Coordinates of C-alpha atoms in Angstrom, one line a residue:
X185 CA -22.6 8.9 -10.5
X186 CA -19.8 10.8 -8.3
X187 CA -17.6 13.1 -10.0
X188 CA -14.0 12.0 -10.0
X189 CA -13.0 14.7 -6.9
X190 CA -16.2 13.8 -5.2
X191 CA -15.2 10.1 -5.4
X192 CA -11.6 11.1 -4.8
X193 CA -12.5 12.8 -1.7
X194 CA -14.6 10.3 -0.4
X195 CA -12.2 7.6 -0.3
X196 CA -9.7 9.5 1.8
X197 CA -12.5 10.2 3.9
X198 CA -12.5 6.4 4.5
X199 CA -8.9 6.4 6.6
X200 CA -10.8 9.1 9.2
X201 CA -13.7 6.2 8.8
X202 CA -11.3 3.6 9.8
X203 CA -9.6 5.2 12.5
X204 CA -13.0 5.6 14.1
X205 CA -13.4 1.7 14.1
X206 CA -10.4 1.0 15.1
X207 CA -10.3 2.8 18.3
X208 CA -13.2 1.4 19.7
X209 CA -11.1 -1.8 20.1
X210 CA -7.5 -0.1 21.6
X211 CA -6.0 -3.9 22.3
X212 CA -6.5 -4.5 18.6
X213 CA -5.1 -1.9 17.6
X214 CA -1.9 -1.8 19.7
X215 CA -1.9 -5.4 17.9
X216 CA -2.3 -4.4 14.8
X217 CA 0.8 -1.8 15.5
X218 CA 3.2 -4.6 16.2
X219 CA 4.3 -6.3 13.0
X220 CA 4.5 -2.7 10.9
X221 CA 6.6 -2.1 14.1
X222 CA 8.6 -4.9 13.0
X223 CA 8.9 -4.2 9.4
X224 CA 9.7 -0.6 9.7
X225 CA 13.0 -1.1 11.7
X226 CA 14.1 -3.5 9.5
X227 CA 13.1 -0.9 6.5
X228 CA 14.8 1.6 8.0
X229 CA 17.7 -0.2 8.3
X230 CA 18.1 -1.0 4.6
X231 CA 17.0 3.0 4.1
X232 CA 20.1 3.9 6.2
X233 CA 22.3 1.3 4.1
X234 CA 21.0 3.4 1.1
X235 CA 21.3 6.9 2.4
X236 CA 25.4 6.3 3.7
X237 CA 26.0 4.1 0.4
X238 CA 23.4 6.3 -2.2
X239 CA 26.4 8.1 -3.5
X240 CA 28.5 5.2 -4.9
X241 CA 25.9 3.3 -6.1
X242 CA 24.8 6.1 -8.6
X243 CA 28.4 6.8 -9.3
X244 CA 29.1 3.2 -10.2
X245 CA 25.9 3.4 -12.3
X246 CA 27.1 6.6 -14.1
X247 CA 30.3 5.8 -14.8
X248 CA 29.7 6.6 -18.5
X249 CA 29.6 9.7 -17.8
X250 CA 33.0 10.3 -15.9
X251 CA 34.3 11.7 -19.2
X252 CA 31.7 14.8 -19.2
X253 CA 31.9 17.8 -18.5
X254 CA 31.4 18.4 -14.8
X255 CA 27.7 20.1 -15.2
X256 CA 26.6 17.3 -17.9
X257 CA 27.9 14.6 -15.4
X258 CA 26.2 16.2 -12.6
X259 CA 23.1 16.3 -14.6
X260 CA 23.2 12.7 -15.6
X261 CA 23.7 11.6 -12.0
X262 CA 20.8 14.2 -10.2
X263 CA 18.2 12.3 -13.1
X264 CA 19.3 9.4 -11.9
X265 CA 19.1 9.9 -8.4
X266 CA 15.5 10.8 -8.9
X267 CA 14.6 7.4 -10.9
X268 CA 16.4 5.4 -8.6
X269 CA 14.7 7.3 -5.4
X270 CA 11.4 6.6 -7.0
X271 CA 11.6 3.0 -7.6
X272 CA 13.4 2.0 -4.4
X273 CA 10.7 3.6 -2.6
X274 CA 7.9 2.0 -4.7
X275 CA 9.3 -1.3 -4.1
X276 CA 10.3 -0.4 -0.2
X277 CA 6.6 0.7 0.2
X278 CA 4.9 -2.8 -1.8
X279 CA 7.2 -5.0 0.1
X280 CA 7.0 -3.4 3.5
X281 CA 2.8 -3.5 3.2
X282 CA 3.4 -7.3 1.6
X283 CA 5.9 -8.6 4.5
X284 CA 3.6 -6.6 6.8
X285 CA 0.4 -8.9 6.3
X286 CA 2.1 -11.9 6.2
X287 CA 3.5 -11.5 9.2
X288 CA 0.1 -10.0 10.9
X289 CA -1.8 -12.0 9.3
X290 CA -4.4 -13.3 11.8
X291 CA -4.6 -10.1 13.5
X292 CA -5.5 -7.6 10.4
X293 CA -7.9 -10.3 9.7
X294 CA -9.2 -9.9 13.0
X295 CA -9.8 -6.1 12.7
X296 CA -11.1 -6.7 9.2
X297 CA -13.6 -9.0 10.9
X298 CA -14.2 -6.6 13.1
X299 CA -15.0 -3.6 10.9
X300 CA -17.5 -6.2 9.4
X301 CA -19.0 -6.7 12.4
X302 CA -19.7 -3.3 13.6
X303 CA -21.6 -3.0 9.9
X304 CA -24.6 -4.5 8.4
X305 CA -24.6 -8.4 7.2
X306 CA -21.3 -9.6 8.2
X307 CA -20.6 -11.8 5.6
X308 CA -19.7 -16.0 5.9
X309 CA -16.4 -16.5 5.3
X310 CA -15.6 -19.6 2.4
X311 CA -15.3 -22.6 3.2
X312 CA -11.4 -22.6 2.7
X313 CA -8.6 -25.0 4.5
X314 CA -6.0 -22.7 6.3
X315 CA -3.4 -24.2 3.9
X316 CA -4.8 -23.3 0.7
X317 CA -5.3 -19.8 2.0
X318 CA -1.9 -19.2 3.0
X319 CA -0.4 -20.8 -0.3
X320 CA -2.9 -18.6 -2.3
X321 CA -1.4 -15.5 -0.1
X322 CA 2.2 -16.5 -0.9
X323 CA 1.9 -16.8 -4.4
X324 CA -0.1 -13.7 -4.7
X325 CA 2.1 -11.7 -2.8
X326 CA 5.0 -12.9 -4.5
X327 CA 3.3 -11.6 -8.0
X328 CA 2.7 -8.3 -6.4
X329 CA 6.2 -7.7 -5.1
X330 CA 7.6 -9.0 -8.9
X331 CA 5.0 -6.6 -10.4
X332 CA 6.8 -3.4 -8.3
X333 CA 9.8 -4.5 -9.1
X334 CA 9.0 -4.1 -13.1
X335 CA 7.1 -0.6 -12.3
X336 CA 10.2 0.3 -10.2
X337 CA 12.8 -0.6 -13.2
X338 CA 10.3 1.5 -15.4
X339 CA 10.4 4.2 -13.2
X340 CA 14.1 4.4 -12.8
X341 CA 14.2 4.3 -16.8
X342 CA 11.9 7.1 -17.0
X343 CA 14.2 9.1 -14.5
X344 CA 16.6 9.7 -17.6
X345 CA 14.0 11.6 -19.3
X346 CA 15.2 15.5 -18.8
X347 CA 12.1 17.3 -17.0
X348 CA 9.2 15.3 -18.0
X349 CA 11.3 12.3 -16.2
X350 CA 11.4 14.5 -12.5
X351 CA 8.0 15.7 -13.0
X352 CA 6.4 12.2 -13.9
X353 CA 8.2 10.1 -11.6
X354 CA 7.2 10.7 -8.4
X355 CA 3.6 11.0 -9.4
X356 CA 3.2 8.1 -11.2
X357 CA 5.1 6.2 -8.4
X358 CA 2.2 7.2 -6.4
X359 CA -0.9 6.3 -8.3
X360 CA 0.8 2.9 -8.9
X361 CA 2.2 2.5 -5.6
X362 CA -1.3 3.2 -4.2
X363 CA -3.3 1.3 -6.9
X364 CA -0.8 -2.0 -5.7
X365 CA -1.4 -1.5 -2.0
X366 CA -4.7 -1.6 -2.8
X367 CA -4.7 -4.4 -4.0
X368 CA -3.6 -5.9 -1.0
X369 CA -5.9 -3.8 1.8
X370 CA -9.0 -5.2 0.4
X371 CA -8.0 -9.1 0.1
X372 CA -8.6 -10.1 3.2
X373 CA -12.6 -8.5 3.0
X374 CA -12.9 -10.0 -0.3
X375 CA -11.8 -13.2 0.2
X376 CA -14.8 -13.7 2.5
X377 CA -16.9 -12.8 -0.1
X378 CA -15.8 -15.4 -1.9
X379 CA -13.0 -12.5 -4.5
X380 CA -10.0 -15.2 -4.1
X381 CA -8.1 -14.0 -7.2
X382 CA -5.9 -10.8 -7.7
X383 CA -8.2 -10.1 -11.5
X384 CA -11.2 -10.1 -9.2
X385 CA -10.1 -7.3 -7.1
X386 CA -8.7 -5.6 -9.9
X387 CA -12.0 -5.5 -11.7
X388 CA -13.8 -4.7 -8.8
X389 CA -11.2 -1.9 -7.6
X390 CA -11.9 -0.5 -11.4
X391 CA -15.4 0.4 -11.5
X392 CA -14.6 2.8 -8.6
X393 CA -10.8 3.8 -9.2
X394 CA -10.8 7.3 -8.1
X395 CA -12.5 6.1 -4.7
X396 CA -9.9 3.4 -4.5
X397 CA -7.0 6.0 -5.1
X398 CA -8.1 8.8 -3.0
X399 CA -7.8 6.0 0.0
X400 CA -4.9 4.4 -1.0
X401 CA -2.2 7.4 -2.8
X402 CA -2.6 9.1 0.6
X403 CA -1.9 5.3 2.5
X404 CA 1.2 4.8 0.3
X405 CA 3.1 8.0 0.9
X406 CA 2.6 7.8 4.9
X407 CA 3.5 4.5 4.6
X408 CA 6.6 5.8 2.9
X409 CA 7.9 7.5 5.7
X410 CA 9.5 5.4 8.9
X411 CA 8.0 4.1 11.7
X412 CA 4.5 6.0 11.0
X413 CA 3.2 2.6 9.5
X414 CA 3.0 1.7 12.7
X415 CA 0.0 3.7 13.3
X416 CA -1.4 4.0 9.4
X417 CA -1.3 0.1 9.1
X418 CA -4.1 -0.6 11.2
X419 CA -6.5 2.3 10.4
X420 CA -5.7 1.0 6.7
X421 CA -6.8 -2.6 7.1
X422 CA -9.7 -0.9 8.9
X423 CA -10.5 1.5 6.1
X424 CA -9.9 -1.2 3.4
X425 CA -12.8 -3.5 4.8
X426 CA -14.8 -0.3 4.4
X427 CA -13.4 0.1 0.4
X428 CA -14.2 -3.8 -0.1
X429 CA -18.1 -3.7 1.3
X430 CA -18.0 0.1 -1.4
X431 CA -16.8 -2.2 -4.1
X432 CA -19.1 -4.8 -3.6
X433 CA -22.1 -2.5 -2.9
X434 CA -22.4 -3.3 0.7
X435 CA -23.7 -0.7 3.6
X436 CA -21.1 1.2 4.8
X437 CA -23.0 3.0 7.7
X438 CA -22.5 2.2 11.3
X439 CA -26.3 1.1 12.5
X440 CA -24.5 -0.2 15.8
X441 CA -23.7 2.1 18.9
X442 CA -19.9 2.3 19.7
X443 CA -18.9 -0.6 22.0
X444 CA -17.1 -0.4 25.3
X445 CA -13.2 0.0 24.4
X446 CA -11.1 -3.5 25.3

């Protein structure tokens, strides 16, 4: 059995994996780039919102501590500050990668297709109306994003903690961050293998967690910085068919020779 770095290590090997996929087909992945595209202006948009506006929100939310001395006050509103930075971007990250897939849909089921195809035994897709699917999605989805949402209000809580608060926050924000988006990159490989509920991927994700977090901590914080999900999202749905067939004990190597890009 891998050691926990070994395992680590090998699932960030998995985005240089998917990138290599991916760029055999350029078209799909120009595709693929469009709805993060999307997504990442509006993002950025309710970033800038929080940047000019950052100030009096944690002012109105430490007005307790008006009365304070000036150091204690400052204090208060730095911890703060670092709560509230680490759940917004928790929840920013979830929901960006969430509104992401729904709206790219078909295509990052396309390139997850097509990493299947360029492996050993495709699988057969369920037989599953396109209306079921998409409710299943939705409500899914919707359970993710609420799920943030709790870890980000547990995060901010956490921010008030002197020292152990700054150093804990951000981290754990990652590893959760990471562990939720996972969640997500390896649905749509799953579901055609017949994994339609969120407790199946978990389960599955857990027997190799360390593999499952060395792909997807690294995902969540580029995915965390503007306009370069554009380029991560796409090697990410690539890499997480690659996780999903791991998971499920499927052949990861490439037995077929690089096709002609298009």
């Amino acid at each position: 059995m891998a050691s926990p770095v070994t395992d680590g290590l090998a699932g960030v090997g998995l985005l240089g994996r998917g990138l290599a996929l991916i760029a055999r087909r350029p078209r799909l992945f120009l595709l693929g780039a469009l709805p993060p595209l999307v997504t990442s202006t509006l993002f950025v948009v309710v970033l800038v919102l929080l940047a000019t506006r950052g100030d009096a929100v944690v002012g109105a939310m430490t007005g307790f501590a008006d009365g304070w001395s000036a150091g204690l006050a400052a204090a208060v509103r730095v911890l703060v500050s670092l709560g509230l930075l680490g759940g917004v971007v928790l929840l920013m990250v979830i929901s960006f990668t969430t509104l992401t897939l729904t709206l790219g849909a078909p295509l990052y089921d396309l390139i997850s297709e097509f990493v299947d195809r360029e492996l050993p035994a495709p699988p057969t897709p369920p037989e599953d109306g396109w209306v079921s699917s998409l409710g299943r999605g939705l409500r899914q989805s919707v359970g993710l994003i609420a799920v943030s949402a709790g870890c980000a209000v547990a995060l901010f809580a956490a921010g008030f903690v002197p020292l152990v608060g700054q150093l804990a926050v951000p981290v754990v924000s990652a590893l959760v961050g990471g562990w939720l988006l996972g969640i997500e990159l390896v649905g749509s490989a799953l579901e055609r293998r017949g994994v339609l509920t969120l407790r199946g991927r978990r389960e599955l994700m857990r027997r190799r967690r360390f593999r499952v977090l060395g792909l997807c901590v690294p995902t969540f914080l580029l995915l965390a910085v503007p306009f370069v999900g554009v380029v991560v999202f796409p090697v990410a749905t690539a890499a997480g068919t690659l996780l999903a067939r791991q998971l499920v004990g499927e052949s990861t190597t490439d037995s077929q020779p690089p096709r002609s890009a298009g």
